[in-house]
PDB file of N, CA and C in Angstrom:
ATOM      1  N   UNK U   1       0.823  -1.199   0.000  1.00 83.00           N
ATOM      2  CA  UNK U   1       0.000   0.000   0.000  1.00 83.00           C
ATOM      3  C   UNK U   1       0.869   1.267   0.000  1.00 83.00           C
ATOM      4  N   UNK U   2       2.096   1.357   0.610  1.00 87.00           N
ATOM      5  CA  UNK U   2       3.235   2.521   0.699  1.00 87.00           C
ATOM      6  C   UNK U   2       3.234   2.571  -0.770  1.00 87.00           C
ATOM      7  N   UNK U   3       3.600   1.655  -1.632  1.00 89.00           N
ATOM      8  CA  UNK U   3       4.200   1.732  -2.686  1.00 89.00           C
ATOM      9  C   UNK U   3       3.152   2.555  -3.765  1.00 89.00           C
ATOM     10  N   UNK U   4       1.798   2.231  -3.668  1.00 89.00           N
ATOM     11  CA  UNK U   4       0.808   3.444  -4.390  1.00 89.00           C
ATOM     12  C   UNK U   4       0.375   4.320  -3.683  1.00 89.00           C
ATOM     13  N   UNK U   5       0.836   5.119  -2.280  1.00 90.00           N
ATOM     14  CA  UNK U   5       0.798   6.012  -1.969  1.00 90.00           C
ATOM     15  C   UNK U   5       2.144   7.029  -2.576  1.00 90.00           C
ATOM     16  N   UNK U   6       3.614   6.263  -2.890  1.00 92.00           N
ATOM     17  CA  UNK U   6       4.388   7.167  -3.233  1.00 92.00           C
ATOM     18  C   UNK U   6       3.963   7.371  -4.851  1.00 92.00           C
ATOM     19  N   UNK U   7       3.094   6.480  -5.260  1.00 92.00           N
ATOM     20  CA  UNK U   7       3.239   6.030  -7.238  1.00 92.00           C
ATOM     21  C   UNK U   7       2.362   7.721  -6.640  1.00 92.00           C
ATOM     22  N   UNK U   8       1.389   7.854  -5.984  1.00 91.00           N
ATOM     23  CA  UNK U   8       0.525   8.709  -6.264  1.00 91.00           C
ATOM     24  C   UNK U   8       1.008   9.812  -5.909  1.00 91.00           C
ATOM     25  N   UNK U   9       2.085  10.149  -4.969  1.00 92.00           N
ATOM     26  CA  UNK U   9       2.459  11.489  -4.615  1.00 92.00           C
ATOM     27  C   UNK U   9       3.787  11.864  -5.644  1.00 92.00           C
ATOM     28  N   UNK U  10       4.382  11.008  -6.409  1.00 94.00           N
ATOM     29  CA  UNK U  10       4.796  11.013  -7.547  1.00 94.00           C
ATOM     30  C   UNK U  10       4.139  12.113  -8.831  1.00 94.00           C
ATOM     31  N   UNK U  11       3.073  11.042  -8.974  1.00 93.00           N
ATOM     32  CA  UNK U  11       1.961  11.848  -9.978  1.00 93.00           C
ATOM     33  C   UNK U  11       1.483  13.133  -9.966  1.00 93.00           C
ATOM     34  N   UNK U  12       1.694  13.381  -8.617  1.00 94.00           N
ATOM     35  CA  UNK U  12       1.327  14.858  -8.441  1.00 94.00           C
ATOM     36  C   UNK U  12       2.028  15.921  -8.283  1.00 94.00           C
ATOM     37  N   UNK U  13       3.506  15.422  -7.787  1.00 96.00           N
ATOM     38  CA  UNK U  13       4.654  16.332  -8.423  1.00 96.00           C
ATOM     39  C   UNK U  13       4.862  16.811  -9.629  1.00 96.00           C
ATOM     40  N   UNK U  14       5.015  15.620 -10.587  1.00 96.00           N
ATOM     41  CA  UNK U  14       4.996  15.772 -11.475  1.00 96.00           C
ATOM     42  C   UNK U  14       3.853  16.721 -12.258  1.00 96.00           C
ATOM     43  N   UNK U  15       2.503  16.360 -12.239  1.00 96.00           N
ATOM     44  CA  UNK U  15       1.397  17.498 -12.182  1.00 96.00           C
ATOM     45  C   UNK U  15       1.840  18.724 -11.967  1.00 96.00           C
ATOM     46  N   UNK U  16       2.437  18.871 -10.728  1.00 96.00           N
ATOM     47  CA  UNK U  16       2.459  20.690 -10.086  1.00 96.00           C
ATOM     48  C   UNK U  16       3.915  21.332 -11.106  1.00 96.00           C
ATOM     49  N   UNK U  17       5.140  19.977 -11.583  1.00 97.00           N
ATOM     50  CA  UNK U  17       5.862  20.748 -12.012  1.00 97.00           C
ATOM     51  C   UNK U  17       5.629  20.965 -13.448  1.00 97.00           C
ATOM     52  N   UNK U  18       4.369  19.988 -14.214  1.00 97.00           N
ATOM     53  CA  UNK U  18       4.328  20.711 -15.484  1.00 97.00           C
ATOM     54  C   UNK U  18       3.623  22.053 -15.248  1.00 97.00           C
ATOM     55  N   UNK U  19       2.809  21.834 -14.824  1.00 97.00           N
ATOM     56  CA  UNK U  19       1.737  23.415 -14.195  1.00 97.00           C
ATOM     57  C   UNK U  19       2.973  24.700 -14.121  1.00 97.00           C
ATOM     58  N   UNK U  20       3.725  24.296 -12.962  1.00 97.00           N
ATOM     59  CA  UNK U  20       4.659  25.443 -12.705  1.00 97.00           C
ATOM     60  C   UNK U  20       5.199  25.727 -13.875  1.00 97.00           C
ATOM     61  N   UNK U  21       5.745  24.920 -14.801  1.00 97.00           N
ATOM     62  CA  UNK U  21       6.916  25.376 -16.312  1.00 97.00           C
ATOM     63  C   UNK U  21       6.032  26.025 -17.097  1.00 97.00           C
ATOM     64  N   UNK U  22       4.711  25.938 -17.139  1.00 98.00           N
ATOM     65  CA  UNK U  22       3.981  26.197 -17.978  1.00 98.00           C
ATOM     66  C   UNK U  22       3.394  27.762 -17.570  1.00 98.00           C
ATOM     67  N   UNK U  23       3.457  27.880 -16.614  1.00 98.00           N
ATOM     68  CA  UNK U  23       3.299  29.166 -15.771  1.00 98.00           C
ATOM     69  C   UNK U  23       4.680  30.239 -16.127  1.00 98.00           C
ATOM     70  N   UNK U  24       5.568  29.374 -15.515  1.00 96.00           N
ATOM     71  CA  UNK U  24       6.828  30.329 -15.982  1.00 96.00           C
ATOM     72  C   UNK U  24       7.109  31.068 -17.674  1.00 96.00           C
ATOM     73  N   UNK U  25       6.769  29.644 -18.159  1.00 96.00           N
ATOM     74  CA  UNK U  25       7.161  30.060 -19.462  1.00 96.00           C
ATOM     75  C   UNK U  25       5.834  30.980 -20.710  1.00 96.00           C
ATOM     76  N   UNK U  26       4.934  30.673 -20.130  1.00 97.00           N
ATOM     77  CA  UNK U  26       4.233  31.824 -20.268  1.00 97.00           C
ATOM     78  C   UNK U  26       4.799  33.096 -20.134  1.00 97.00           C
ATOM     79  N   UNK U  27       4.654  33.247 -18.620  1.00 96.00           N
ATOM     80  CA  UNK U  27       5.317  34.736 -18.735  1.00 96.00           C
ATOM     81  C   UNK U  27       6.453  35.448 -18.845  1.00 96.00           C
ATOM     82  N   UNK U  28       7.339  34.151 -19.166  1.00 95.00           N
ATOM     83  CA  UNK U  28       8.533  34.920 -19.843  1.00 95.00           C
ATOM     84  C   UNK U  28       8.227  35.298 -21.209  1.00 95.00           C
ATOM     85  N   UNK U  29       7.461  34.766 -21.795  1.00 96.00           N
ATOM     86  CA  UNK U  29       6.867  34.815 -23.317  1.00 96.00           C
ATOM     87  C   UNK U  29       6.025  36.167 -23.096  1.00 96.00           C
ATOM     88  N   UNK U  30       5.503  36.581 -22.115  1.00 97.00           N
ATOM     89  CA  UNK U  30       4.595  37.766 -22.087  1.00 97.00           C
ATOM     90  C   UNK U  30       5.377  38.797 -22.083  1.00 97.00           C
ATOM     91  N   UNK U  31       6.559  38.640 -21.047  1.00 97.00           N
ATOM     92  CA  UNK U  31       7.617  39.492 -20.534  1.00 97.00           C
ATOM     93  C   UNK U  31       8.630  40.029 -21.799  1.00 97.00           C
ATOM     94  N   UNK U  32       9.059  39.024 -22.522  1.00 96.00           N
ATOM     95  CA  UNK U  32       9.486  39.603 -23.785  1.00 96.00           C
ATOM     96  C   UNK U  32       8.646  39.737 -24.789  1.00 96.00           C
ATOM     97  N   UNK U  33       7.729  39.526 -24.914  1.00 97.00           N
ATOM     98  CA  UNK U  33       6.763  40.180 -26.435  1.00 97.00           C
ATOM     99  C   UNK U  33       6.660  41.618 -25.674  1.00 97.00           C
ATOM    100  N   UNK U  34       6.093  41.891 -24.362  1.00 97.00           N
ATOM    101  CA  UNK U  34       6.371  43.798 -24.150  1.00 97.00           C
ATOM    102  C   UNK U  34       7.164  44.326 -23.894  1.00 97.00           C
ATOM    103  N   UNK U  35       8.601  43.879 -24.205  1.00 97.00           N
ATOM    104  CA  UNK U  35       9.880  44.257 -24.089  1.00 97.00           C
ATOM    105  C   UNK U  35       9.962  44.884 -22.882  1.00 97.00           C
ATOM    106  N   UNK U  36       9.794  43.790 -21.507  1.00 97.00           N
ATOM    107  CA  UNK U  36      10.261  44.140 -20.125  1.00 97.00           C
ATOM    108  C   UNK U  36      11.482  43.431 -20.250  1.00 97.00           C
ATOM    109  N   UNK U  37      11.985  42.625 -20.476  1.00 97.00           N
ATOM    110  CA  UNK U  37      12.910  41.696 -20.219  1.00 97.00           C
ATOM    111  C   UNK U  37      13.126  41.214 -21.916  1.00 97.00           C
ATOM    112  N   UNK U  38      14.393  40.820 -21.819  1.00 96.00           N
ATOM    113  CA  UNK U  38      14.977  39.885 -23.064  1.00 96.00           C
ATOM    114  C   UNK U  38      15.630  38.524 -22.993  1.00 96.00           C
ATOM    115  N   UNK U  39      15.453  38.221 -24.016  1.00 92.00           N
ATOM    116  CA  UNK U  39      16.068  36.417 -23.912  1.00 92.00           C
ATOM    117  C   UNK U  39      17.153  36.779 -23.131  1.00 92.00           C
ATOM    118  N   UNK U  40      18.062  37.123 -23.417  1.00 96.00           N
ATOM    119  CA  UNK U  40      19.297  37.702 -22.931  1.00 96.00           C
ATOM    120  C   UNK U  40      19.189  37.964 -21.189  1.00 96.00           C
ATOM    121  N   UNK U  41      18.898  39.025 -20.542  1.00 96.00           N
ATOM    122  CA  UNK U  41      18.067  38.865 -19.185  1.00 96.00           C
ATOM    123  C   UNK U  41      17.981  37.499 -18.492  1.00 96.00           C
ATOM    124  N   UNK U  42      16.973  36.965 -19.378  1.00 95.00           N
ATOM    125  CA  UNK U  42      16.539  35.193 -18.451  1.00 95.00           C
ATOM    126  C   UNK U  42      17.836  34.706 -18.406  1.00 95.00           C
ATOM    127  N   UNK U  43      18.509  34.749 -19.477  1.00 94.00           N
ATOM    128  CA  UNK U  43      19.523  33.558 -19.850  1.00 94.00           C
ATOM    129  C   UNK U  43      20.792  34.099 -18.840  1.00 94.00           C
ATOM    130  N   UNK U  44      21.064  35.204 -18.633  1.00 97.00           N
ATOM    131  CA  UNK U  44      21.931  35.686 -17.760  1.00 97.00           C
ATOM    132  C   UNK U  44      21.359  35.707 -16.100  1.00 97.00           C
ATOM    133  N   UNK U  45      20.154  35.670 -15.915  1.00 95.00           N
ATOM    134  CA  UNK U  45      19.627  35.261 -14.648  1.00 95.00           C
ATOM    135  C   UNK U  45      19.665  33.875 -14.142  1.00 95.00           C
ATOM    136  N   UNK U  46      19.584  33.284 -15.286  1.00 94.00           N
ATOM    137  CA  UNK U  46      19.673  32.198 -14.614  1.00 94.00           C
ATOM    138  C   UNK U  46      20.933  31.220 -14.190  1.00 94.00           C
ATOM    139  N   UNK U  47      21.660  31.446 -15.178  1.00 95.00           N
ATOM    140  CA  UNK U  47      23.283  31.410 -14.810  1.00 95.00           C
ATOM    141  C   UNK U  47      23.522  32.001 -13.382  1.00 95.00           C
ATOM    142  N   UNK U  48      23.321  33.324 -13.213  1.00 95.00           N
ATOM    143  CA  UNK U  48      23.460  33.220 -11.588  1.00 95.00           C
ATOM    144  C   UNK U  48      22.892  32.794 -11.084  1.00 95.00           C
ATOM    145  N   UNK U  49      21.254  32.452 -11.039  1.00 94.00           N
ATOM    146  CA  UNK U  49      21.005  31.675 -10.001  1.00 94.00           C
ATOM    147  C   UNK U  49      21.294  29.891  -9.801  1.00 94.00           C
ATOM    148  N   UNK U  50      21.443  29.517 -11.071  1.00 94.00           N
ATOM    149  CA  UNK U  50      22.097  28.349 -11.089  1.00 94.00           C
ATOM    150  C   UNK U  50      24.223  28.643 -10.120  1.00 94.00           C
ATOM    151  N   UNK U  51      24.099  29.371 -10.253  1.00 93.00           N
ATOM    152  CA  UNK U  51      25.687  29.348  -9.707  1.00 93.00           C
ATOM    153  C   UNK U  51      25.451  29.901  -8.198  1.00 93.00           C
ATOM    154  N   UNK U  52      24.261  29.734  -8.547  1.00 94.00           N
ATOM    155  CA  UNK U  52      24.116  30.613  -6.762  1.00 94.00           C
ATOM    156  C   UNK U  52      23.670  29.429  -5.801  1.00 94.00           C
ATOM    157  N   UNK U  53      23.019  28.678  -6.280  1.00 92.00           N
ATOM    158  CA  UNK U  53      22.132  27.315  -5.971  1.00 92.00           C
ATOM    159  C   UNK U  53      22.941  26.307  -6.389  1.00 92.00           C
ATOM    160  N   UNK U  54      24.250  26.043  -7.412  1.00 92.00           N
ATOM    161  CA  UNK U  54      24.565  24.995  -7.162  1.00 92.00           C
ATOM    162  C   UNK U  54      26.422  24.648  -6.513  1.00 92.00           C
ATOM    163  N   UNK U  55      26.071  23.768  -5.794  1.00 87.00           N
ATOM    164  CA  UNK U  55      27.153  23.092  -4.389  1.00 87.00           C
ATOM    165  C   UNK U  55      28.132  23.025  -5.225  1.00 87.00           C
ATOM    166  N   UNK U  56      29.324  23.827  -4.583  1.00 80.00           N
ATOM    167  CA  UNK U  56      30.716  24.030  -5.244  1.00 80.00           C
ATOM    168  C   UNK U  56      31.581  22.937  -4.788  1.00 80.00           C
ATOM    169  N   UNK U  57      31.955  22.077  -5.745  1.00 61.00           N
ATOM    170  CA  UNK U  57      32.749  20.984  -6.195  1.00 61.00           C
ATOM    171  C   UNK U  57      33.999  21.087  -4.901  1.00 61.00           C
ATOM    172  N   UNK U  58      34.380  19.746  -4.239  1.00 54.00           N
ATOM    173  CA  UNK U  58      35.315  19.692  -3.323  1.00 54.00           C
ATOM    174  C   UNK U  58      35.364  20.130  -1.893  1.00 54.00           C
ATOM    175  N   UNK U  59      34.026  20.402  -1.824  1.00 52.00           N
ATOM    176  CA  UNK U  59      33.615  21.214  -0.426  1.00 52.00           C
ATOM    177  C   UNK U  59      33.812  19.770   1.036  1.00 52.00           C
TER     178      UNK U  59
END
């Protein structure tokens, strides 16, 4: 019974994280068609926050 309680809390991660990408990427699509932001922007944001969030090698 554990084992289709995790199949099911599985399923619903998964659920919330297509929801969430689909959310995001919307409004980055909104964000640059009214020229608040540019590809350029995201793509440099996220590099820092990926370097900000990820665990530096040899620690």
């Amino acid at each position: 019974m554990e084992q289709v309680d995790w199949i099911g809390k599985l399923a619903d991660l998964k659920l919330a994280h297509y929801q969430n990408s689909l959310i995001v990427s919307a409004l980055i699509e909104v964000l640059v068609e009214k020229g608040i932001i540019t590809a350029q922007d995201i793509a440099a944001m996220s590099e820092q926050l990926d370097a900000a969030f990820t665990p530096e090698s040899g620690l």
